[in-house]
Coordinates of C-alpha atoms in Angstrom, one line a residue:
X1 CA 0.0 0.0 0.0
X2 CA 1.2 3.5 -0.9
X3 CA 2.7 5.5 2.0
X4 CA 1.2 8.6 0.5
X5 CA -2.5 9.3 1.0
X6 CA -4.2 10.1 -2.3
X7 CA -6.9 12.6 -1.3
X8 CA -9.4 13.7 -3.9
X9 CA -11.5 16.8 -2.9
X10 CA -14.6 18.0 -4.8
X11 CA -14.6 21.8 -4.9
X12 CA -16.0 24.8 -6.8
X13 CA -13.8 26.0 -9.6
X14 CA -13.4 29.7 -8.8
X15 CA -12.6 29.5 -5.1
X16 CA -16.2 30.0 -4.0
X17 CA -15.4 27.7 -1.1
X18 CA -11.8 28.7 -0.6
X19 CA -12.1 29.1 3.1
X20 CA -13.4 25.6 3.5
X21 CA -10.7 24.3 1.2
X22 CA -8.0 25.9 3.3
X23 CA -9.5 24.5 6.5
X24 CA -9.7 21.0 5.0
X25 CA -6.1 21.1 3.8
X26 CA -4.8 22.6 7.0
X27 CA -6.6 20.1 9.3
X28 CA -5.8 17.1 7.1
X29 CA -2.1 17.8 7.1
X30 CA -2.1 18.8 10.7
X31 CA -3.4 15.5 11.9
X32 CA -1.9 13.0 9.4
X33 CA 1.0 10.8 10.2
X34 CA 1.4 10.1 6.4
X35 CA 2.1 12.5 3.6
X36 CA -1.0 13.6 1.6
X37 CA -1.3 14.3 -2.1
X38 CA -4.4 16.5 -2.6
X39 CA -6.2 16.4 -5.9
X40 CA -8.6 19.3 -6.2
X41 CA -11.4 18.1 -8.5
X42 CA -13.0 21.1 -10.2
X43 CA -14.3 22.3 -13.5
X44 CA -11.5 23.4 -15.9
X45 CA -11.3 25.3 -19.2
X46 CA -8.2 23.3 -20.2
X47 CA -9.2 20.6 -22.7
X48 CA -6.3 18.6 -21.5
X49 CA -7.6 18.5 -17.9
X50 CA -9.3 15.3 -16.7
X51 CA -12.1 17.6 -15.3
X52 CA -12.8 19.4 -18.5
X53 CA -16.2 19.2 -20.2
X54 CA -18.3 17.5 -17.5
X55 CA -22.0 18.1 -17.9
X56 CA -23.0 19.2 -14.4
X57 CA -26.4 21.0 -15.0
X58 CA -28.2 18.5 -12.8
X59 CA -25.7 18.5 -9.9
X60 CA -26.6 20.0 -6.5
X61 CA -23.0 21.3 -6.2
X62 CA -20.4 22.3 -8.8
X63 CA -18.5 19.0 -8.1
X64 CA -21.2 16.4 -7.2
X65 CA -20.4 13.9 -10.0
X66 CA -16.6 14.2 -10.2
X67 CA -16.2 11.4 -7.6
X68 CA -17.1 8.8 -10.2
X69 CA -14.0 9.6 -12.1
X70 CA -11.5 8.8 -9.3
X71 CA -10.8 5.2 -10.2
X72 CA -10.1 6.0 -13.8
X73 CA -8.0 9.0 -12.9
X74 CA -5.9 6.6 -10.8
X75 CA -5.5 4.2 -13.7
X76 CA -7.6 1.7 -11.8
X77 CA -4.8 1.1 -9.4
X78 CA -4.4 1.4 -5.7
X79 CA -6.9 3.2 -3.5
X80 CA -8.0 6.8 -3.0
X81 CA -10.0 8.8 -0.4
X82 CA -12.7 11.2 -1.6
X83 CA -14.4 14.0 0.3
X84 CA -16.4 17.1 -0.4
X85 CA -14.6 20.4 0.5
X86 CA -16.8 21.2 3.5
X87 CA -14.9 19.1 6.0
X88 CA -12.9 19.6 9.2
X89 CA -10.4 16.8 9.6
X90 CA -10.1 16.0 13.3
X91 CA -8.3 12.6 13.2
X92 CA -5.4 11.0 11.4
X93 CA -6.4 10.0 7.9
X94 CA -3.8 7.3 7.9
X95 CA -6.2 5.2 10.1
X96 CA -8.8 5.3 7.3
X97 CA -6.2 4.9 4.6
X98 CA -4.9 1.7 6.3
X99 CA -8.3 0.2 7.1
X100 CA -8.4 -3.2 5.3
X101 CA -10.9 -4.1 2.6
X102 CA -13.3 -6.9 2.6
X103 CA -13.5 -9.3 -0.3
X104 CA -16.1 -7.6 -2.5
X105 CA -16.4 -3.8 -1.9
X106 CA -15.4 -1.1 -4.3
X107 CA -16.1 1.7 -1.9
X108 CA -16.1 2.4 1.8
X109 CA -18.6 4.8 3.3
X110 CA -20.8 5.7 6.2
X111 CA -23.6 3.4 5.1
X112 CA -26.7 4.0 3.0
X113 CA -24.5 5.0 0.2
X114 CA -23.7 8.3 1.7
X115 CA -20.2 8.6 0.3
X116 CA -19.4 12.3 0.6
X117 CA -16.4 10.9 2.5
X118 CA -15.4 7.6 1.0
X119 CA -12.5 5.3 0.2
X120 CA -12.3 3.8 -3.3
X121 CA -10.8 0.5 -4.3
X122 CA -9.8 1.7 -7.8
X123 CA -8.9 -1.7 -9.2
X124 CA -12.2 -3.3 -8.3
X125 CA -14.2 -0.4 -9.6
X126 CA -12.9 -0.9 -13.1
X127 CA -15.5 -3.4 -14.1
X128 CA -18.4 -1.7 -12.2
X129 CA -18.2 2.1 -12.9
X130 CA -18.8 3.3 -16.5
X131 CA -15.9 5.0 -18.3
X132 CA -15.3 8.7 -17.7
X133 CA -16.2 9.5 -21.3
X134 CA -19.7 8.1 -20.6
X135 CA -20.1 9.8 -17.2
X136 CA -18.7 13.1 -18.4
X137 CA -21.2 13.4 -21.2
X138 CA -24.3 12.2 -19.4
X139 CA -26.0 14.9 -17.3
X140 CA -27.8 12.4 -15.1
X141 CA -24.9 9.9 -14.7
X142 CA -24.3 11.0 -11.1
X143 CA -27.9 10.3 -10.1
X144 CA -28.0 7.1 -12.1
X145 CA -25.0 5.7 -10.3
X146 CA -26.0 7.0 -6.9
X147 CA -29.3 5.2 -7.2
X148 CA -28.1 2.2 -9.1
X149 CA -25.2 1.0 -7.0
X150 CA -27.2 0.5 -3.8
X151 CA -29.0 -2.3 -5.6
X152 CA -25.7 -4.2 -5.1
X153 CA -25.0 -4.0 -1.3
X154 CA -21.9 -6.2 -1.6
X155 CA -20.1 -3.3 -3.3
X156 CA -20.2 -1.1 -0.2
X157 CA -18.2 -1.5 3.0
X158 CA -19.2 0.4 6.1
X159 CA -16.7 2.3 8.1
X160 CA -17.0 4.2 11.5
X161 CA -19.7 6.8 11.0
X162 CA -17.4 9.3 12.7
X163 CA -15.4 9.5 9.5
X164 CA -18.4 11.4 8.0
X165 CA -20.2 13.1 10.9
X166 CA -23.1 15.3 9.6
X167 CA -23.0 18.7 11.2
X168 CA -22.0 17.3 14.7
X169 CA -25.1 15.1 14.8
X170 CA -25.7 14.6 18.5
X171 CA -22.1 13.8 19.3
X172 CA -19.4 15.5 21.4
X173 CA -16.8 17.2 19.1
X174 CA -14.0 15.1 20.7
X175 CA -15.5 11.9 19.3
X176 CA -15.7 13.1 15.7
X177 CA -13.0 12.1 13.2
X178 CA -14.2 14.2 10.2
X179 CA -16.8 16.9 10.8
X180 CA -18.8 17.3 7.6
X181 CA -20.8 20.5 7.7
X182 CA -23.0 19.1 5.0
X183 CA -26.2 21.3 5.3
X184 CA -25.6 23.8 2.5
X185 CA -27.7 26.5 4.2
X186 CA -25.5 26.6 7.3
X187 CA -22.0 26.4 5.8
X188 CA -19.8 28.1 8.3
X189 CA -17.4 29.5 5.8
X190 CA -20.1 31.5 4.0
X191 CA -19.7 34.5 6.3
X192 CA -16.1 34.8 5.0
X193 CA -16.7 33.6 1.4
X194 CA -19.7 35.7 0.4
X195 CA -18.1 39.2 1.1
X196 CA -14.8 38.1 -0.5
X197 CA -16.7 37.0 -3.6
X198 CA -18.8 40.1 -3.7
X199 CA -15.7 42.3 -3.6
X200 CA -14.7 40.6 -6.9
X201 CA -18.1 40.9 -8.4
X202 CA -18.7 37.1 -8.1
X203 CA -21.4 35.0 -6.4
X204 CA -21.4 31.9 -4.4
X205 CA -22.8 28.8 -6.1
X206 CA -25.4 28.2 -3.3
X207 CA -28.4 30.3 -4.3
X208 CA -30.5 29.3 -1.4
X209 CA -30.8 31.2 2.0
X210 CA -27.8 31.0 4.3
X211 CA -28.7 30.4 8.0
X212 CA -26.9 30.2 11.3
X213 CA -25.6 26.7 12.2
X214 CA -27.7 24.9 14.7
X215 CA -24.7 24.3 17.0
X216 CA -22.6 27.2 18.2
X217 CA -19.7 24.9 19.1
X218 CA -19.5 23.7 15.5
X219 CA -19.3 27.3 14.2
X220 CA -16.8 28.1 16.9
X221 CA -14.6 25.2 15.9
X222 CA -14.6 26.3 12.2
X223 CA -13.6 29.9 13.2
X224 CA -10.8 28.5 15.4
X225 CA -9.3 26.3 12.8
X226 CA -9.8 28.9 10.1
X227 CA -7.7 31.3 12.2
X228 CA -5.1 28.6 12.8
X229 CA -4.9 28.0 9.0
X230 CA -4.4 31.7 8.4
X231 CA -1.6 31.8 11.1
X232 CA 0.0 28.8 9.3
X233 CA 0.2 30.7 6.0
X234 CA -2.9 29.5 4.2
X235 CA -4.9 32.2 2.5
X236 CA -8.2 32.0 0.5
X237 CA -6.7 33.6 -2.5
X238 CA -4.5 30.5 -3.1
X239 CA -7.6 28.5 -4.0
X240 CA -9.2 31.2 -6.3
X241 CA -9.1 31.1 -10.1
X242 CA -7.5 34.1 -11.9
X243 CA -10.7 34.6 -13.9
X244 CA -14.2 33.2 -13.7
X245 CA -14.7 29.7 -14.9
X246 CA -18.3 29.2 -16.0
X247 CA -20.3 26.1 -15.1
X248 CA -23.8 24.9 -14.8
X249 CA -25.6 23.3 -11.8
X250 CA -29.0 22.8 -10.4
X251 CA -30.5 25.7 -8.4
X252 CA -30.8 25.2 -4.7
X253 CA -33.5 27.8 -4.1
X254 CA -35.8 26.4 -1.5
X255 CA -33.2 24.0 -0.3
X256 CA -33.9 21.7 2.6
X257 CA -31.1 19.6 4.1
X258 CA -31.3 15.8 3.9
X259 CA -28.9 15.0 6.8
X260 CA -31.5 14.4 9.5
X261 CA -30.5 17.6 11.3
X262 CA -32.2 20.2 9.1
X263 CA -32.4 23.7 10.6
X264 CA -35.2 24.6 8.2
X265 CA -37.4 22.0 10.0
X266 CA -36.5 23.3 13.5
X267 CA -34.5 20.2 14.4

């Protein structure tokens, strides 16, 4: 097994979520006992890029469907960890990287095919996942795969749910390995990102209504590690594009979270 963690992160192409990217990178490297090679998966205007030309008009985020390209990007060799950009890493990713595979799974996740944090067995995925050429050119490929693969439960292996904790759930922060602030309406970095983008004449991709996070300790944690990342030399501008890269995605107006802790339902 490689001694370098191959970490793939889905993110917006223009640095719309730059603050979350810097928090993810800072906390991942801070806690890891192994070196990490980060692959930022985002729309590109370069025809030579693996991430060029993906039809994303049905995606909820600018990066929803990129995860299906990871095995082919890796040449169907080895393994890779995937996560969305809205994560705070609170534990050593080497533990997840070294978790052994069962005999049949192509992907590890929290269960229920919630694989916004996941580990791919790239070799096994070769004969299961369609080619990137097919996925890239099919607007509904992401949904088709997300709904189709659960019909084959042997392909999924369950890991500790704390590797993908949704917005704190009902857990103490000390017990969480990766905090995924998955509710798009309560993204803690928005209070930094939106003014930064407005100063450039840009908009954030989430066109719903931003709200306060339901847990103050989760917001405080983000603010703390964001300040630490700044002190460590990370800046949002390092994740921005030099000029706007256009893309399409599904509108999130009227968004309601599906993580079981939806602030729009008063939970």
